[in-house]
PDB file of C-alpha atoms in Angstrom:
ATOM      1  CA  MET A   1      70.568  80.990 108.804  1.00 44.00           C
ATOM      2  CA  SER A   2      70.456  78.499 106.355  1.00 48.00           C
ATOM      3  CA  LEU A   3      69.545  74.792 107.534  1.00 43.00           C
ATOM      4  CA  PHE A   4      73.418  73.833 106.331  1.00 41.00           C
ATOM      5  CA  ARG A   5      74.894  76.187 108.497  1.00 47.00           C
ATOM      6  CA  ALA A   6      72.731  75.585 111.320  1.00 49.00           C
ATOM      7  CA  ALA A   7      73.647  71.675 111.281  1.00 47.00           C
ATOM      8  CA  THR A   8      76.965  72.275 110.390  1.00 47.00           C
ATOM      9  CA  GLN A   9      77.656  74.504 113.529  1.00 50.00           C
ATOM     10  CA  ALA A  10      75.466  72.250 115.556  1.00 47.00           C
ATOM     11  CA  ARG A  11      78.131  69.352 114.259  1.00 48.00           C
ATOM     12  CA  CYS A  12      81.096  71.637 115.404  1.00 45.00           C
ATOM     13  CA  LEU A  13      79.173  72.241 118.921  1.00 42.00           C
ATOM     14  CA  VAL A  14      79.248  68.518 119.536  1.00 42.00           C
ATOM     15  CA  ARG A  15      82.898  67.865 118.398  1.00 41.00           C
ATOM     16  CA  ALA A  16      84.033  71.055 121.126  1.00 39.00           C
ATOM     17  CA  ALA A  17      82.698  69.422 123.668  1.00 37.00           C
ATOM     18  CA  ARG A  18      84.813  66.489 123.127  1.00 38.00           C
ATOM     19  CA  TRP A  19      88.186  68.488 123.232  1.00 36.00           C
ATOM     20  CA  THR A  20      90.350  69.018 126.541  1.00 35.00           C
ATOM     21  CA  ARG A  21      92.614  71.474 127.366  1.00 41.00           C
ATOM     22  CA  VAL A  22      95.629  69.316 128.140  1.00 42.00           C
ATOM     23  CA  GLY A  23      97.998  72.230 129.721  1.00 51.00           C
ATOM     24  CA  ALA A  24      98.165  75.627 129.280  1.00 56.00           C
ATOM     25  CA  ALA A  25     100.746  77.630 130.974  1.00 58.00           C
ATOM     26  CA  ALA A  26     100.637  81.552 131.078  1.00 55.00           C
ATOM     27  CA  TYR A  27     102.863  84.242 131.444  1.00 49.00           C
ATOM     28  CA  SER A  28     103.017  87.909 130.696  1.00 52.00           C
ATOM     29  CA  THR A  29     106.511  90.194 129.418  1.00 52.00           C
ATOM     30  CA  GLY A  30     104.361  93.269 129.912  1.00 62.00           C
ATOM     31  CA  ALA A  31     103.452  94.223 126.040  1.00 81.00           C
ATOM     32  CA  SER A  32     102.711  90.580 125.209  1.00 83.00           C
ATOM     33  CA  GLU A  33     101.095  87.919 127.381  1.00 93.00           C
ATOM     34  CA  THR A  34     102.025  84.003 126.162  1.00 94.00           C
ATOM     35  CA  LYS A  35     100.164  81.122 126.703  1.00 97.00           C
ATOM     36  CA  VAL A  36     101.463  77.549 126.192  1.00 98.00           C
ATOM     37  CA  TYR A  37      99.671  74.471 125.283  1.00 99.00           C
ATOM     38  CA  HIS A  38     100.817  71.115 125.880  1.00 98.00           C
ATOM     39  CA  SER A  39     100.131  67.424 125.289  1.00 98.00           C
ATOM     40  CA  LYS A  40      99.501  65.212 128.073  1.00 97.00           C
ATOM     41  CA  ASP A  41     103.257  64.146 128.557  1.00 97.00           C
ATOM     42  CA  GLY A  42     104.284  68.228 128.658  1.00 98.00           C
ATOM     43  CA  THR A  43     105.374  68.479 125.068  1.00 98.00           C
ATOM     44  CA  PRO A  44     105.102  72.164 124.467  1.00 98.00           C
ATOM     45  CA  LEU A  45     103.304  72.381 120.863  1.00 99.00           C
ATOM     46  CA  VAL A  46     101.741  75.813 120.137  1.00 99.00           C
ATOM     47  CA  GLY A  47     102.546  79.132 121.941  1.00 98.00           C
ATOM     48  CA  SER A  48      99.711  81.958 121.909  1.00 98.00           C
ATOM     49  CA  GLU A  49     101.495  84.739 122.248  1.00 98.00           C
ATOM     50  CA  PHE A  50      99.095  88.359 122.420  1.00 98.00           C
ATOM     51  CA  LEU A  51     100.283  91.507 121.532  1.00 98.00           C
ATOM     52  CA  ARG A  52      97.998  93.597 123.842  1.00 96.00           C
ATOM     53  CA  ASP A  53      98.654  97.486 122.178  1.00 95.00           C
ATOM     54  CA  LYS A  54      97.945  96.145 118.540  1.00 96.00           C
ATOM     55  CA  ARG A  55      95.744  93.366 119.404  1.00 98.00           C
ATOM     56  CA  ILE A  56      97.315  90.583 117.246  1.00 99.00           C
ATOM     57  CA  TRP A  57      97.772  87.095 118.680  1.00 99.00           C
ATOM     58  CA  ILE A  58     100.431  85.062 117.516  1.00 99.00           C
ATOM     59  CA  LEU A  59     100.403  81.384 116.726  1.00 99.00           C
ATOM     60  CA  HIS A  60     103.730  80.018 117.398  1.00 99.00           C
ATOM     61  CA  LEU A  61     103.775  76.722 116.052  1.00 99.00           C
ATOM     62  CA  LEU A  62     106.861  75.566 118.120  1.00 98.00           C
ATOM     63  CA  ALA A  63     108.047  71.845 116.674  1.00 98.00           C
ATOM     64  CA  LYS A  64     108.505  70.440 119.482  1.00 98.00           C
ATOM     65  CA  GLU A  65     106.148  67.288 119.347  1.00 98.00           C
ATOM     66  CA  THR A  66     107.822  66.542 115.819  1.00 98.00           C
ATOM     67  CA  PRO A  67     110.890  68.842 114.101  1.00 97.00           C
ATOM     68  CA  ASP A  68     108.582  69.676 111.123  1.00 98.00           C
ATOM     69  CA  ASN A  69     105.275  70.624 112.246  1.00 98.00           C
ATOM     70  CA  ARG A  70     103.202  67.756 111.380  1.00 98.00           C
ATOM     71  CA  LEU A  71      99.481  67.938 112.418  1.00 98.00           C
ATOM     72  CA  THR A  72      99.087  64.821 114.367  1.00 98.00           C
ATOM     73  CA  HIS A  73      96.253  63.784 116.650  1.00 98.00           C
ATOM     74  CA  THR A  74      97.915  65.751 119.615  1.00 98.00           C
ATOM     75  CA  PHE A  75      98.956  68.988 117.770  1.00 99.00           C
ATOM     76  CA  ILE A  76      95.266  69.365 116.778  1.00 99.00           C
ATOM     77  CA  GLN A  77      93.758  68.320 119.580  1.00 98.00           C
ATOM     78  CA  SER A  78      96.381  69.617 122.491  1.00 98.00           C
ATOM     79  CA  GLY A  79      97.686  72.561 120.740  1.00 99.00           C
ATOM     80  CA  LEU A  80      96.397  74.343 117.910  1.00 99.00           C
ATOM     81  CA  LEU A  81      92.656  73.660 118.118  1.00 98.00           C
ATOM     82  CA  PRO A  82      92.749  74.942 122.055  1.00 98.00           C
ATOM     83  CA  ALA A  83      94.665  78.069 121.210  1.00 99.00           C
ATOM     84  CA  LEU A  84      92.124  79.403 118.543  1.00 99.00           C
ATOM     85  CA  ARG A  85      89.245  78.807 120.243  1.00 98.00           C
ATOM     86  CA  ASP A  86      90.679  80.557 123.355  1.00 98.00           C
ATOM     87  CA  VAL A  87      91.216  83.481 120.870  1.00 98.00           C
ATOM     88  CA  ARG A  88      87.850  83.157 119.692  1.00 98.00           C
ATOM     89  CA  GLN A  89      86.349  82.979 123.327  1.00 98.00           C
ATOM     90  CA  GLN A  90      88.422  86.239 123.654  1.00 98.00           C
ATOM     91  CA  TRP A  91      86.717  87.939 120.681  1.00 98.00           C
ATOM     92  CA  ASN A  92      83.562  87.102 121.765  1.00 98.00           C
ATOM     93  CA  ALA A  93      84.107  88.613 125.272  1.00 98.00           C
ATOM     94  CA  TRP A  94      85.235  91.612 123.847  1.00 98.00           C
ATOM     95  CA  VAL A  95      81.793  91.440 121.447  1.00 98.00           C
ATOM     96  CA  LYS A  96      79.912  91.278 124.542  1.00 98.00           C
ATOM     97  CA  ALA A  97      81.449  94.268 126.469  1.00 98.00           C
ATOM     98  CA  LYS A  98      81.249  96.225 122.940  1.00 97.00           C
ATOM     99  CA  ASP A  99      84.881  96.504 123.182  1.00 97.00           C
ATOM    100  CA  THR A 100      85.566  95.566 119.323  1.00 98.00           C
ATOM    101  CA  ALA A 101      86.298  99.012 118.203  1.00 97.00           C
ATOM    102  CA  GLU A 102      89.951  98.315 117.898  1.00 97.00           C
ATOM    103  CA  GLY A 103      89.955  94.690 116.005  1.00 98.00           C
ATOM    104  CA  ALA A 104      92.002  92.290 116.262  1.00 99.00           C
ATOM    105  CA  ALA A 105      93.761  89.708 113.762  1.00 99.00           C
ATOM    106  CA  LEU A 106      95.791  86.572 114.257  1.00 99.00           C
ATOM    107  CA  VAL A 107      99.015  85.168 112.511  1.00 99.00           C
ATOM    108  CA  THR A 108     100.255  81.801 112.640  1.00 99.00           C
ATOM    109  CA  ALA A 109     104.167  81.508 112.446  1.00 99.00           C
ATOM    110  CA  PRO A 110     106.647  78.403 112.708  1.00 98.00           C
ATOM    111  CA  PRO A 111     109.969  78.917 114.514  1.00 97.00           C
ATOM    112  CA  THR A 112     112.224  81.515 112.867  1.00 94.00           C
ATOM    113  CA  ASP A 113     115.044  78.693 112.768  1.00 94.00           C
ATOM    114  CA  SER A 114     112.737  76.194 111.296  1.00 95.00           C
ATOM    115  CA  LYS A 115     113.014  74.884 107.747  1.00 97.00           C
ATOM    116  CA  PHE A 116     108.990  74.425 107.585  1.00 98.00           C
ATOM    117  CA  PHE A 117     105.884  75.902 107.834  1.00 99.00           C
ATOM    118  CA  SER A 118     104.525  72.476 108.253  1.00 99.00           C
ATOM    119  CA  ASN A 119     104.815  69.017 106.859  1.00 98.00           C
ATOM    120  CA  GLY A 120     101.531  68.115 106.495  1.00 97.00           C
ATOM    121  CA  LEU A 121     100.165  64.919 108.347  1.00 96.00           C
ATOM    122  CA  ASP A 122     101.644  61.808 110.025  1.00 94.00           C
ATOM    123  CA  LEU A 123     100.017  59.967 107.641  1.00 90.00           C
ATOM    124  CA  LEU A 124     100.177  56.767 108.659  1.00 90.00           C
ATOM    125  CA  LYS A 125      98.147  57.459 112.016  1.00 94.00           C
ATOM    126  CA  ALA A 126      96.168  59.803 110.406  1.00 93.00           C
ATOM    127  CA  VAL A 127      94.663  56.727 107.951  1.00 90.00           C
ATOM    128  CA  GLN A 128      94.421  54.254 110.403  1.00 92.00           C
ATOM    129  CA  ASP A 129      91.926  56.421 112.651  1.00 93.00           C
ATOM    130  CA  PRO A 130      88.708  56.433 110.872  1.00 91.00           C
ATOM    131  CA  HIS A 131      87.634  59.899 112.821  1.00 92.00           C
ATOM    132  CA  PHE A 132      90.902  61.782 112.050  1.00 95.00           C
ATOM    133  CA  PHE A 133      89.778  63.801 108.809  1.00 94.00           C
ATOM    134  CA  ASN A 134      86.382  64.757 110.363  1.00 93.00           C
ATOM    135  CA  ASP A 135      86.815  64.842 113.863  1.00 94.00           C
ATOM    136  CA  TYR A 136      90.626  66.511 113.875  1.00 96.00           C
ATOM    137  CA  LEU A 137      91.741  67.908 110.808  1.00 97.00           C
ATOM    138  CA  ASN A 138      88.270  69.122 108.946  1.00 97.00           C
ATOM    139  CA  ALA A 139      87.853  70.711 112.911  1.00 97.00           C
ATOM    140  CA  MET A 140      90.646  72.429 112.451  1.00 98.00           C
ATOM    141  CA  PHE A 141      89.516  74.059 108.947  1.00 98.00           C
ATOM    142  CA  TYR A 142      86.480  74.414 110.009  1.00 98.00           C
ATOM    143  CA  GLU A 143      87.918  76.571 112.975  1.00 98.00           C
ATOM    144  CA  LEU A 144      90.029  78.730 110.749  1.00 98.00           C
ATOM    145  CA  LEU A 145      87.281  79.380 107.914  1.00 98.00           C
ATOM    146  CA  THR A 146      84.669  80.270 110.404  1.00 98.00           C
ATOM    147  CA  PHE A 147      86.824  82.623 112.405  1.00 99.00           C
ATOM    148  CA  PRO A 148      85.568  85.926 113.668  1.00 99.00           C
ATOM    149  CA  ILE A 149      88.919  87.950 112.901  1.00 99.00           C
ATOM    150  CA  PRO A 150      91.108  88.192 109.988  1.00 99.00           C
ATOM    151  CA  THR A 151      93.555  85.179 109.680  1.00 99.00           C
ATOM    152  CA  VAL A 152      97.369  85.586 108.384  1.00 99.00           C
ATOM    153  CA  ALA A 153      99.633  82.700 107.585  1.00 99.00           C
ATOM    154  CA  SER A 154     103.485  83.445 107.937  1.00 99.00           C
ATOM    155  CA  MET A 155     105.058  80.836 105.753  1.00 99.00           C
ATOM    156  CA  GLY A 156     108.786  80.677 106.574  1.00 98.00           C
ATOM    157  CA  GLY A 157     109.436  77.369 105.604  1.00 98.00           C
ATOM    158  CA  HIS A 158     107.921  74.611 103.362  1.00 99.00           C
ATOM    159  CA  ALA A 159     104.285  73.793 103.128  1.00 99.00           C
ATOM    160  CA  PHE A 160     103.266  70.587 102.300  1.00 98.00           C
ATOM    161  CA  ALA A 161      99.907  68.425 101.703  1.00 98.00           C
ATOM    162  CA  ALA A 162      97.899  69.431 104.744  1.00 98.00           C
ATOM    163  CA  GLY A 163     100.398  71.902 105.848  1.00 99.00           C
ATOM    164  CA  PHE A 164      99.675  74.189 102.845  1.00 99.00           C
ATOM    165  CA  THR A 165      96.127  73.181 103.177  1.00 99.00           C
ATOM    166  CA  LEU A 166      96.507  74.882 106.714  1.00 99.00           C
ATOM    167  CA  ALA A 167      98.401  77.964 105.134  1.00 99.00           C
ATOM    168  CA  LEU A 168      95.211  78.257 102.775  1.00 99.00           C
ATOM    169  CA  ALA A 169      92.704  78.171 105.380  1.00 99.00           C
ATOM    170  CA  HIS A 170      93.953  81.284 106.575  1.00 99.00           C
ATOM    171  CA  ASP A 171      92.240  84.412 104.927  1.00 99.00           C
ATOM    172  CA  TYR A 172      95.586  85.876 103.910  1.00 99.00           C
ATOM    173  CA  ARG A 173      99.448  84.131 103.614  1.00 99.00           C
ATOM    174  CA  VAL A 174     102.778  85.601 103.453  1.00 99.00           C
ATOM    175  CA  MET A 175     105.707  83.422 102.286  1.00 99.00           C
ATOM    176  CA  ASN A 176     109.619  83.394 102.728  1.00 99.00           C
ATOM    177  CA  SER A 177     111.446  83.927  99.239  1.00 98.00           C
ATOM    178  CA  GLU A 178     114.732  82.544 100.132  1.00 97.00           C
ATOM    179  CA  ARG A 179     113.585  79.299 101.642  1.00 94.00           C
ATOM    180  CA  GLY A 180     110.314  77.033 101.168  1.00 96.00           C
ATOM    181  CA  TYR A 181     107.990  75.211  98.748  1.00 98.00           C
ATOM    182  CA  ALA A 182     104.191  74.742  98.901  1.00 99.00           C
ATOM    183  CA  CYS A 183     103.048  71.651  97.472  1.00 98.00           C
ATOM    184  CA  MET A 184     100.451  68.695  97.358  1.00 98.00           C
ATOM    185  CA  ASN A 185     102.493  66.060  97.008  1.00 96.00           C
ATOM    186  CA  GLU A 186      99.777  63.343  97.773  1.00 96.00           C
ATOM    187  CA  ILE A 187      99.940  62.003  94.202  1.00 95.00           C
ATOM    188  CA  GLU A 188     103.876  61.161  94.527  1.00 95.00           C
ATOM    189  CA  PHE A 189     102.721  58.292  97.062  1.00 90.00           C
ATOM    190  CA  GLY A 190      99.387  57.522  95.797  1.00 91.00           C
ATOM    191  CA  ALA A 191      97.326  59.152  98.434  1.00 91.00           C
ATOM    192  CA  PRO A 192      93.804  60.618  97.191  1.00 92.00           C
ATOM    193  CA  ILE A 193      92.991  64.135  98.641  1.00 95.00           C
ATOM    194  CA  PRO A 194      90.349  64.382 101.251  1.00 93.00           C
ATOM    195  CA  LYS A 195      87.439  66.405 100.681  1.00 94.00           C
ATOM    196  CA  GLY A 196      87.851  68.716 103.480  1.00 96.00           C
ATOM    197  CA  MET A 197      91.299  69.710 101.995  1.00 97.00           C
ATOM    198  CA  LEU A 198      90.451  69.580  98.279  1.00 97.00           C
ATOM    199  CA  GLY A 199      87.277  72.282  99.419  1.00 98.00           C
ATOM    200  CA  VAL A 200      90.582  74.540 101.381  1.00 98.00           C
ATOM    201  CA  ILE A 201      92.198  74.279  98.166  1.00 98.00           C
ATOM    202  CA  ARG A 202      89.510  75.301  95.468  1.00 98.00           C
ATOM    203  CA  SER A 203      88.520  78.596  97.851  1.00 98.00           C
ATOM    204  CA  VAL A 204      91.901  79.689  97.634  1.00 98.00           C
ATOM    205  CA  ALA A 205      93.083  78.283  94.060  1.00 98.00           C
ATOM    206  CA  VAL A 206      89.825  79.035  91.750  1.00 94.00           C
ATOM    207  CA  SER A 207      91.614  78.416  88.341  1.00 96.00           C
ATOM    208  CA  PRO A 208      91.667  74.925  86.968  1.00 97.00           C
ATOM    209  CA  PHE A 209      95.224  75.198  85.667  1.00 98.00           C
ATOM    210  CA  VAL A 210      96.081  76.345  89.129  1.00 98.00           C
ATOM    211  CA  GLN A 211      93.980  73.341  90.626  1.00 98.00           C
ATOM    212  CA  ARG A 212      95.352  70.902  88.093  1.00 98.00           C
ATOM    213  CA  LYS A 213      98.907  72.178  88.854  1.00 98.00           C
ATOM    214  CA  ILE A 214      98.254  71.593  92.518  1.00 98.00           C
ATOM    215  CA  ALA A 215      96.703  68.691  92.767  1.00 98.00           C
ATOM    216  CA  LEU A 216      97.718  66.288  89.784  1.00 98.00           C
ATOM    217  CA  GLU A 217     101.254  67.850  89.362  1.00 98.00           C
ATOM    218  CA  ALA A 218     102.028  68.311  92.689  1.00 98.00           C
ATOM    219  CA  HIS A 219     103.976  71.641  91.707  1.00 99.00           C
ATOM    220  CA  ARG A 220     106.427  72.751  94.082  1.00 99.00           C
ATOM    221  CA  PHE A 221     105.881  76.702  94.061  1.00 99.00           C
ATOM    222  CA  GLN A 222     108.254  79.029  95.265  1.00 98.00           C
ATOM    223  CA  ALA A 223     107.400  82.470  96.921  1.00 99.00           C
ATOM    224  CA  THR A 224     107.572  84.253  93.486  1.00 98.00           C
ATOM    225  CA  GLU A 225     105.137  81.798  91.261  1.00 98.00           C
ATOM    226  CA  ALA A 226     102.757  81.577  94.268  1.00 99.00           C
ATOM    227  CA  LEU A 227     101.908  84.703  94.621  1.00 99.00           C
ATOM    228  CA  GLN A 228     101.702  85.527  90.551  1.00 98.00           C
ATOM    229  CA  HIS A 229      99.058  82.747  91.186  1.00 98.00           C
ATOM    230  CA  GLY A 230      97.008  84.602  93.698  1.00 98.00           C
ATOM    231  CA  LEU A 231      98.317  81.596  95.966  1.00 99.00           C
ATOM    232  CA  VAL A 232     100.045  84.311  98.620  1.00 99.00           C
ATOM    233  CA  ASP A 233      99.648  87.640  99.449  1.00 99.00           C
ATOM    234  CA  ALA A 234     103.284  88.828  99.703  1.00 99.00           C
ATOM    235  CA  THR A 235     106.905  87.580  99.825  1.00 99.00           C
ATOM    236  CA  ALA A 236     109.240  88.734 102.209  1.00 98.00           C
ATOM    237  CA  GLN A 237     113.457  87.771 102.032  1.00 98.00           C
ATOM    238  CA  GLY A 238     113.858  85.117 105.394  1.00 97.00           C
ATOM    239  CA  THR A 239     111.950  83.668 107.836  1.00 97.00           C
ATOM    240  CA  GLN A 240     111.639  86.965 110.423  1.00 97.00           C
ATOM    241  CA  ALA A 241     111.212  89.538 107.643  1.00 98.00           C
ATOM    242  CA  THR A 242     108.259  87.214 106.676  1.00 98.00           C
ATOM    243  CA  LEU A 243     106.728  87.018 110.443  1.00 98.00           C
ATOM    244  CA  ASP A 244     107.269  90.708 110.577  1.00 98.00           C
ATOM    245  CA  MET A 245     105.821  91.258 107.019  1.00 99.00           C
ATOM    246  CA  ALA A 246     102.593  88.780 108.256  1.00 99.00           C
ATOM    247  CA  LEU A 247     102.216  91.233 111.683  1.00 99.00           C
ATOM    248  CA  ALA A 248     102.519  94.196 109.521  1.00 99.00           C
ATOM    249  CA  LEU A 249      99.620  92.804 107.457  1.00 99.00           C
ATOM    250  CA  ALA A 250      97.221  91.739 109.989  1.00 99.00           C
ATOM    251  CA  GLU A 251      97.799  95.131 111.694  1.00 98.00           C
ATOM    252  CA  LYS A 252      96.904  96.265 108.811  1.00 98.00           C
ATOM    253  CA  LEU A 253      93.575  94.395 108.317  1.00 98.00           C
ATOM    254  CA  ARG A 254      92.295  94.127 111.917  1.00 98.00           C
ATOM    255  CA  SER A 255      90.151  97.302 111.653  1.00 98.00           C
ATOM    256  CA  ARG A 256      88.118  95.273 109.508  1.00 98.00           C
ATOM    257  CA  SER A 257      86.991  92.713 112.283  1.00 98.00           C
ATOM    258  CA  ALA A 258      85.678  95.924 114.758  1.00 98.00           C
ATOM    259  CA  LYS A 259      81.989  95.465 113.523  1.00 97.00           C
ATOM    260  CA  ASN A 260      82.195  92.006 113.998  1.00 97.00           C
ATOM    261  CA  ALA A 261      80.580  91.224 110.597  1.00 98.00           C
ATOM    262  CA  TRP A 262      84.117  89.506 109.364  1.00 98.00           C
ATOM    263  CA  GLN A 263      82.991  86.087 110.120  1.00 98.00           C
ATOM    264  CA  SER A 264      79.581  86.087 108.884  1.00 98.00           C
ATOM    265  CA  ILE A 265      80.814  87.480 105.245  1.00 98.00           C
ATOM    266  CA  ARG A 266      83.537  84.816 105.432  1.00 97.00           C
ATOM    267  CA  GLU A 267      81.379  82.098 105.979  1.00 97.00           C
ATOM    268  CA  SER A 268      79.248  83.174 103.127  1.00 97.00           C
ATOM    269  CA  LEU A 269      82.389  83.316 100.659  1.00 97.00           C
ATOM    270  CA  LYS A 270      83.702  79.887 102.257  1.00 97.00           C
ATOM    271  CA  GLU A 271      79.876  78.038 101.957  1.00 96.00           C
ATOM    272  CA  GLU A 272      81.286  75.459  99.758  1.00 96.00           C
ATOM    273  CA  ALA A 273      84.576  74.901 101.581  1.00 97.00           C
ATOM    274  CA  LEU A 274      82.804  74.613 104.774  1.00 97.00           C
ATOM    275  CA  ALA A 275      80.525  72.255 103.095  1.00 96.00           C
ATOM    276  CA  ALA A 276      83.211  69.800 102.148  1.00 95.00           C
ATOM    277  CA  GLN A 277      84.563  69.816 106.019  1.00 94.00           C
ATOM    278  CA  PHE A 278      82.148  66.418 106.696  1.00 85.00           C
ATOM    279  CA  GLU A 279      82.774  63.758 104.434  1.00 72.00           C
ATOM    280  CA  ARG A 280      82.257  59.685 105.115  1.00 67.00           C
ATOM    281  CA  PRO A 281      85.482  57.916 106.431  1.00 60.00           C
ATOM    282  CA  ARG A 282      85.292  55.459 104.388  1.00 46.00           C
ATOM    283  CA  ALA A 283      86.136  57.338 101.786  1.00 45.00           C
ATOM    284  CA  LEU A 284      89.782  57.629 103.365  1.00 50.00           C
ATOM    285  CA  HIS A 285      91.193  54.329 103.038  1.00 48.00           C
ATOM    286  CA  THR A 286      91.599  53.388  99.639  1.00 49.00           C
ATOM    287  CA  PHE A 287      95.355  53.386  99.259  1.00 48.00           C
ATOM    288  CA  SER A 288      98.430  51.701 100.476  1.00 46.00           C
ATOM    289  CA  MET A 289     101.312  52.810 102.374  1.00 45.00           C
ATOM    290  CA  GLU A 290     103.194  49.835 100.971  1.00 43.00           C
TER     291      GLU A 290
END
């Protein structure tokens, strides 16, 4: 293991120790099992649905704290990160029990009636906290970039700014061709793109031409154009069809994790993006919200 990887994993373990699961209510419906992660005030944030016969998890971004699935402190800390870490814990238990022959996969999706996959950050609150990017947003990216099973983002609606980066942090993406743009629009309101987010973008958009369109032009990619530039892997007509295709892709890919090599190979492929997830907080406060 490289010194970099050892150091970053150590930092991740320290971060993980800080998180507490505020509330997770579980219920079973026979073919699936669902756990809902809540905020301290009881707001449902993320629903984790496990399809037993397929060994696929669906993380439902519930759009209850904010209608456009903003990546807030609470949403990350009490919703998405605990959900991801519970999936990882179950996978690790299967590895220990030598029960990985069927593999597994994960899909992240918004509600089928939502206009948004995610509309990014609550920027004002994010920049007021010098620890938000390292301890919240980048911790979320790190979790996805080192995930032990294939991940698929079902982009049923708009994915803006950090919401777009959340989709890019998954292994694969399916985008709704009937509704939704993928866009990094920071330049339109005078904000820098943090290093961690740029690392994720560069790991997918390897062409300088596409990087320029994303970061400097705030180009709004529709599904067909995003597919042409390799930003998504498939398109579908409608939110439900997008989720169905994402699930089909996850089922196709899940066997790739059966030998438990997915994480180590992906970490090698994403080494530069992982290195970018640790940055000095002061670099994130160079713009005005006025």
